[in-house]
């Protein structure tokens, strides 16, 4: 509910979001954007968002699941290492993976990924894709993406243009339909890759 809809309804669990308590709604939604937001604080505080109930063991297990233990091993003070604000002095990929870990620790039912790999090199994007798989396991996910490789794991595709739905359907059906917008986008993207 950063914005309320102008038409129609948005429902979570079958209830319009306007009927849900804002704090409770936000606890159930995890958001990862392309812009990493870190605090000038310890790794622990950045990942747990200053929640003392999140144990170090949970944080370390999450770092392991997301493939960040090599990075963790380089930290001079472990979870007590202080990060700089903004991107925390980390590479774009490391910062993005830390945000994934933050959302993973929050354990929301709905995860929204807004261009999670748009600024990353191919090797880091592969690590992010592994983290996305772990993060979305047994959760509902909404992935907003321009890069078609990012949406290869999704069940349904919605194409928006000028704020309106232009196409919606099962990814496999849209892929196999040569007249679908999605199929045409895939073909165009493949032609660009093949040159």
mmCIF file of C-alpha atoms in Angstrom:
data_model
loop_
_atom_site.group_PDB
_atom_site.id
_atom_site.type_symbol
_atom_site.label_atom_id
_atom_site.label_comp_id
_atom_site.label_asym_id
_atom_site.label_seq_id
_atom_site.Cartn_x
_atom_site.Cartn_y
_atom_site.Cartn_z
ATOM 1 C CA UNK A 1 0.000 0.000 0.000
ATOM 2 C CA UNK A 2 2.631 2.503 -0.953
ATOM 3 C CA UNK A 3 -0.132 3.661 -3.315
ATOM 4 C CA UNK A 4 -3.828 2.841 -3.324
ATOM 5 C CA UNK A 5 -5.333 1.572 -6.561
ATOM 6 C CA UNK A 6 -7.465 3.938 -8.645
ATOM 7 C CA UNK A 7 -9.612 1.162 -10.108
ATOM 8 C CA UNK A 8 -10.313 -2.436 -9.138
ATOM 9 C CA UNK A 9 -8.933 -4.093 -6.021
ATOM 10 C CA UNK A 10 -5.744 -5.669 -4.807
ATOM 11 C CA UNK A 11 -6.348 -8.622 -2.507
ATOM 12 C CA UNK A 12 -4.062 -10.559 -0.207
ATOM 13 C CA UNK A 13 -5.452 -13.794 1.178
ATOM 14 C CA UNK A 14 -8.800 -13.016 -0.454
ATOM 15 C CA UNK A 15 -9.214 -9.694 1.353
ATOM 16 C CA UNK A 16 -8.832 -6.206 -0.131
ATOM 17 C CA UNK A 17 -5.617 -4.657 1.175
ATOM 18 C CA UNK A 18 -7.505 -1.575 2.398
ATOM 19 C CA UNK A 19 -9.206 -3.852 4.970
ATOM 20 C CA UNK A 20 -5.900 -5.110 6.371
ATOM 21 C CA UNK A 21 -3.834 -3.417 9.037
ATOM 22 C CA UNK A 22 -0.947 -1.692 7.289
ATOM 23 C CA UNK A 23 1.688 -3.036 9.717
ATOM 24 C CA UNK A 24 0.420 -6.613 9.359
ATOM 25 C CA UNK A 25 0.259 -6.311 5.575
ATOM 26 C CA UNK A 26 3.818 -5.031 5.341
ATOM 27 C CA UNK A 27 5.073 -7.850 7.577
ATOM 28 C CA UNK A 28 3.760 -10.359 5.030
ATOM 29 C CA UNK A 29 5.434 -8.741 2.013
ATOM 30 C CA UNK A 30 9.138 -8.696 1.193
ATOM 31 C CA UNK A 31 10.416 -6.242 -1.401
ATOM 32 C CA UNK A 32 13.735 -6.391 -3.247
ATOM 33 C CA UNK A 33 14.501 -3.540 -5.623
ATOM 34 C CA UNK A 34 17.496 -2.886 -7.838
ATOM 35 C CA UNK A 35 18.620 -0.153 -5.427
ATOM 36 C CA UNK A 36 20.303 -1.609 -2.359
ATOM 37 C CA UNK A 37 19.549 0.179 0.899
ATOM 38 C CA UNK A 38 21.972 -0.572 3.701
ATOM 39 C CA UNK A 39 22.483 1.233 6.989
ATOM 40 C CA UNK A 40 25.745 2.333 8.572
ATOM 41 C CA UNK A 41 25.505 -0.500 11.037
ATOM 42 C CA UNK A 42 26.756 -4.047 11.544
ATOM 43 C CA UNK A 43 26.050 -6.874 9.132
ATOM 44 C CA UNK A 44 23.824 -8.379 11.832
ATOM 45 C CA UNK A 45 21.805 -5.165 12.237
ATOM 46 C CA UNK A 46 21.469 -4.716 8.470
ATOM 47 C CA UNK A 47 20.208 -8.260 7.954
ATOM 48 C CA UNK A 48 17.945 -8.480 11.012
ATOM 49 C CA UNK A 49 16.766 -4.868 10.614
ATOM 50 C CA UNK A 50 17.699 -4.300 14.254
ATOM 51 C CA UNK A 51 15.387 -7.124 15.444
ATOM 52 C CA UNK A 52 17.115 -8.714 18.477
ATOM 53 C CA UNK A 53 14.892 -11.823 18.182
ATOM 54 C CA UNK A 54 16.701 -12.919 15.003
ATOM 55 C CA UNK A 55 19.515 -15.154 16.189
ATOM 56 C CA UNK A 56 23.039 -15.268 14.773
ATOM 57 C CA UNK A 57 22.456 -18.929 13.849
ATOM 58 C CA UNK A 58 19.489 -17.927 11.677
ATOM 59 C CA UNK A 59 21.565 -15.268 9.947
ATOM 60 C CA UNK A 60 24.470 -17.639 9.290
ATOM 61 C CA UNK A 61 22.129 -20.352 7.990
ATOM 62 C CA UNK A 62 20.539 -17.823 5.628
ATOM 63 C CA UNK A 63 23.945 -16.656 4.384
ATOM 64 C CA UNK A 64 24.813 -20.293 3.705
ATOM 65 C CA UNK A 65 21.560 -20.980 1.811
ATOM 66 C CA UNK A 66 22.141 -17.899 -0.331
ATOM 67 C CA UNK A 67 25.770 -18.779 -1.103
ATOM 68 C CA UNK A 68 27.319 -15.952 0.895
ATOM 69 C CA UNK A 69 29.584 -17.888 3.262
ATOM 70 C CA UNK A 70 32.707 -17.169 1.164
ATOM 71 C CA UNK A 71 31.903 -13.466 1.428
ATOM 72 C CA UNK A 72 31.166 -13.839 5.142
ATOM 73 C CA UNK A 73 34.578 -15.456 5.609
ATOM 74 C CA UNK A 74 36.256 -12.253 4.370
ATOM 75 C CA UNK A 75 34.650 -10.044 7.030
ATOM 76 C CA UNK A 76 37.100 -8.845 9.643
ATOM 77 C CA UNK A 77 34.580 -8.909 12.502
ATOM 78 C CA UNK A 78 32.017 -11.407 11.216
ATOM 79 C CA UNK A 79 28.451 -10.290 11.922
ATOM 80 C CA UNK A 80 29.860 -7.363 13.926
ATOM 81 C CA UNK A 81 31.526 -5.892 10.818
ATOM 82 C CA UNK A 82 30.194 -2.379 10.253
ATOM 83 C CA UNK A 83 28.938 -1.592 6.757
ATOM 84 C CA UNK A 84 28.830 1.883 5.258
ATOM 85 C CA UNK A 85 25.434 3.387 4.444
ATOM 86 C CA UNK A 86 24.085 3.253 0.902
ATOM 87 C CA UNK A 87 25.653 0.239 -0.776
ATOM 88 C CA UNK A 88 27.740 -0.563 2.303
ATOM 89 C CA UNK A 89 31.035 -0.599 0.402
ATOM 90 C CA UNK A 90 29.941 -3.865 -1.237
ATOM 91 C CA UNK A 91 29.786 -4.899 -4.863
ATOM 92 C CA UNK A 92 26.337 -4.573 -6.451
ATOM 93 C CA UNK A 93 25.903 -8.348 -6.293
ATOM 94 C CA UNK A 94 26.958 -8.656 -2.648
ATOM 95 C CA UNK A 95 24.631 -5.838 -1.650
ATOM 96 C CA UNK A 96 21.763 -7.394 -3.572
ATOM 97 C CA UNK A 97 22.396 -10.792 -1.949
ATOM 98 C CA UNK A 98 22.375 -9.160 1.493
ATOM 99 C CA UNK A 99 18.970 -7.678 0.724
ATOM 100 C CA UNK A 100 17.791 -11.160 -0.316
ATOM 101 C CA UNK A 101 19.061 -12.449 3.039
ATOM 102 C CA UNK A 102 17.172 -9.669 4.833
ATOM 103 C CA UNK A 103 13.925 -10.657 3.111
ATOM 104 C CA UNK A 104 14.637 -14.362 3.693
ATOM 105 C CA UNK A 105 14.986 -13.705 7.438
ATOM 106 C CA UNK A 106 11.706 -11.766 7.450
ATOM 107 C CA UNK A 107 10.010 -14.875 5.989
ATOM 108 C CA UNK A 108 7.135 -13.158 4.156
ATOM 109 C CA UNK A 109 4.422 -15.004 2.257
ATOM 110 C CA UNK A 110 4.703 -12.662 -0.743
ATOM 111 C CA UNK A 111 8.001 -11.545 -2.275
ATOM 112 C CA UNK A 112 8.165 -8.757 -4.860
ATOM 113 C CA UNK A 113 11.357 -8.603 -6.896
ATOM 114 C CA UNK A 114 11.711 -5.379 -8.869
ATOM 115 C CA UNK A 115 14.509 -5.789 -11.425
ATOM 116 C CA UNK A 116 16.648 -7.770 -8.967
ATOM 117 C CA UNK A 117 19.467 -8.497 -11.428
ATOM 118 C CA UNK A 118 19.422 -5.477 -13.721
ATOM 119 C CA UNK A 119 22.844 -4.080 -12.694
ATOM 120 C CA UNK A 120 24.754 -7.320 -12.394
ATOM 121 C CA UNK A 121 27.376 -9.130 -14.447
ATOM 122 C CA UNK A 122 26.437 -12.638 -15.726
ATOM 123 C CA UNK A 123 28.374 -14.535 -13.017
ATOM 124 C CA UNK A 124 26.771 -12.534 -10.216
ATOM 125 C CA UNK A 125 23.383 -12.811 -11.923
ATOM 126 C CA UNK A 126 23.721 -16.600 -11.706
ATOM 127 C CA UNK A 127 24.286 -16.324 -7.926
ATOM 128 C CA UNK A 128 21.271 -14.015 -7.687
ATOM 129 C CA UNK A 129 19.149 -16.511 -9.631
ATOM 130 C CA UNK A 130 20.164 -19.226 -7.155
ATOM 131 C CA UNK A 131 19.168 -16.904 -4.295
ATOM 132 C CA UNK A 132 15.858 -16.104 -6.004
ATOM 133 C CA UNK A 133 15.111 -19.831 -6.194
ATOM 134 C CA UNK A 134 15.764 -20.216 -2.460
ATOM 135 C CA UNK A 135 13.815 -17.078 -1.591
ATOM 136 C CA UNK A 136 10.739 -18.009 -3.620
ATOM 137 C CA UNK A 137 10.546 -21.606 -2.412
ATOM 138 C CA UNK A 138 7.048 -22.113 -0.963
ATOM 139 C CA UNK A 139 6.248 -18.394 -1.369
ATOM 140 C CA UNK A 140 4.266 -16.353 -3.842
ATOM 141 C CA UNK A 141 6.517 -14.160 -5.955
ATOM 142 C CA UNK A 142 5.982 -11.236 -8.259
ATOM 143 C CA UNK A 143 8.980 -10.555 -10.488
ATOM 144 C CA UNK A 144 9.148 -7.260 -12.358
ATOM 145 C CA UNK A 145 11.717 -7.556 -15.119
ATOM 146 C CA UNK A 146 12.854 -6.317 -18.482
ATOM 147 C CA UNK A 147 15.438 -9.064 -18.904
ATOM 148 C CA UNK A 148 13.617 -12.142 -20.164
ATOM 149 C CA UNK A 149 16.063 -14.552 -18.519
ATOM 150 C CA UNK A 150 14.807 -13.277 -15.164
ATOM 151 C CA UNK A 151 11.272 -14.604 -15.768
ATOM 152 C CA UNK A 152 12.147 -18.126 -16.926
ATOM 153 C CA UNK A 153 11.159 -19.543 -13.523
ATOM 154 C CA UNK A 154 7.676 -17.991 -13.341
ATOM 155 C CA UNK A 155 4.356 -19.718 -13.908
ATOM 156 C CA UNK A 156 2.410 -16.777 -15.330
ATOM 157 C CA UNK A 157 3.392 -13.738 -17.382
ATOM 158 C CA UNK A 158 1.736 -10.328 -17.427
ATOM 159 C CA UNK A 159 2.889 -7.723 -19.921
ATOM 160 C CA UNK A 160 2.108 -4.139 -18.980
ATOM 161 C CA UNK A 161 2.291 -1.171 -21.337
ATOM 162 C CA UNK A 162 1.296 2.366 -20.404
ATOM 163 C CA UNK A 163 -0.145 1.122 -17.108
ATOM 164 C CA UNK A 164 -2.482 -1.388 -18.750
ATOM 165 C CA UNK A 165 -2.395 -5.171 -19.037
ATOM 166 C CA UNK A 166 -1.619 -6.047 -22.662
ATOM 167 C CA UNK A 167 -1.190 -9.785 -22.191
ATOM 168 C CA UNK A 168 -1.608 -12.310 -19.395
ATOM 169 C CA UNK A 169 -1.285 -16.078 -19.378
ATOM 170 C CA UNK A 170 0.614 -19.220 -18.491
ATOM 171 C CA UNK A 171 4.275 -18.722 -19.470
ATOM 172 C CA UNK A 172 4.510 -22.022 -21.367
ATOM 173 C CA UNK A 173 1.340 -21.263 -23.358
ATOM 174 C CA UNK A 174 2.513 -17.762 -24.237
ATOM 175 C CA UNK A 175 5.949 -19.088 -25.185
ATOM 176 C CA UNK A 176 4.484 -21.649 -27.599
ATOM 177 C CA UNK A 177 1.977 -19.217 -29.164
ATOM 178 C CA UNK A 178 3.812 -17.469 -32.031
ATOM 179 C CA UNK A 179 1.217 -14.654 -31.964
ATOM 180 C CA UNK A 180 1.675 -13.781 -28.288
ATOM 181 C CA UNK A 181 3.563 -10.633 -27.335
ATOM 182 C CA UNK A 182 5.728 -12.672 -24.976
ATOM 183 C CA UNK A 183 6.687 -15.152 -27.699
ATOM 184 C CA UNK A 184 7.607 -12.265 -29.993
ATOM 185 C CA UNK A 185 9.699 -10.686 -27.218
ATOM 186 C CA UNK A 186 11.512 -13.988 -26.705
ATOM 187 C CA UNK A 187 12.173 -14.295 -30.427
ATOM 188 C CA UNK A 188 13.438 -10.718 -30.656
ATOM 189 C CA UNK A 189 15.669 -11.231 -27.614
ATOM 190 C CA UNK A 190 17.084 -14.443 -29.068
ATOM 191 C CA UNK A 191 17.759 -12.751 -32.391
ATOM 192 C CA UNK A 192 19.604 -9.960 -30.594
ATOM 193 C CA UNK A 193 21.727 -12.505 -28.709
ATOM 194 C CA UNK A 194 22.476 -14.500 -31.874
ATOM 195 C CA UNK A 195 23.213 -11.294 -33.757
#
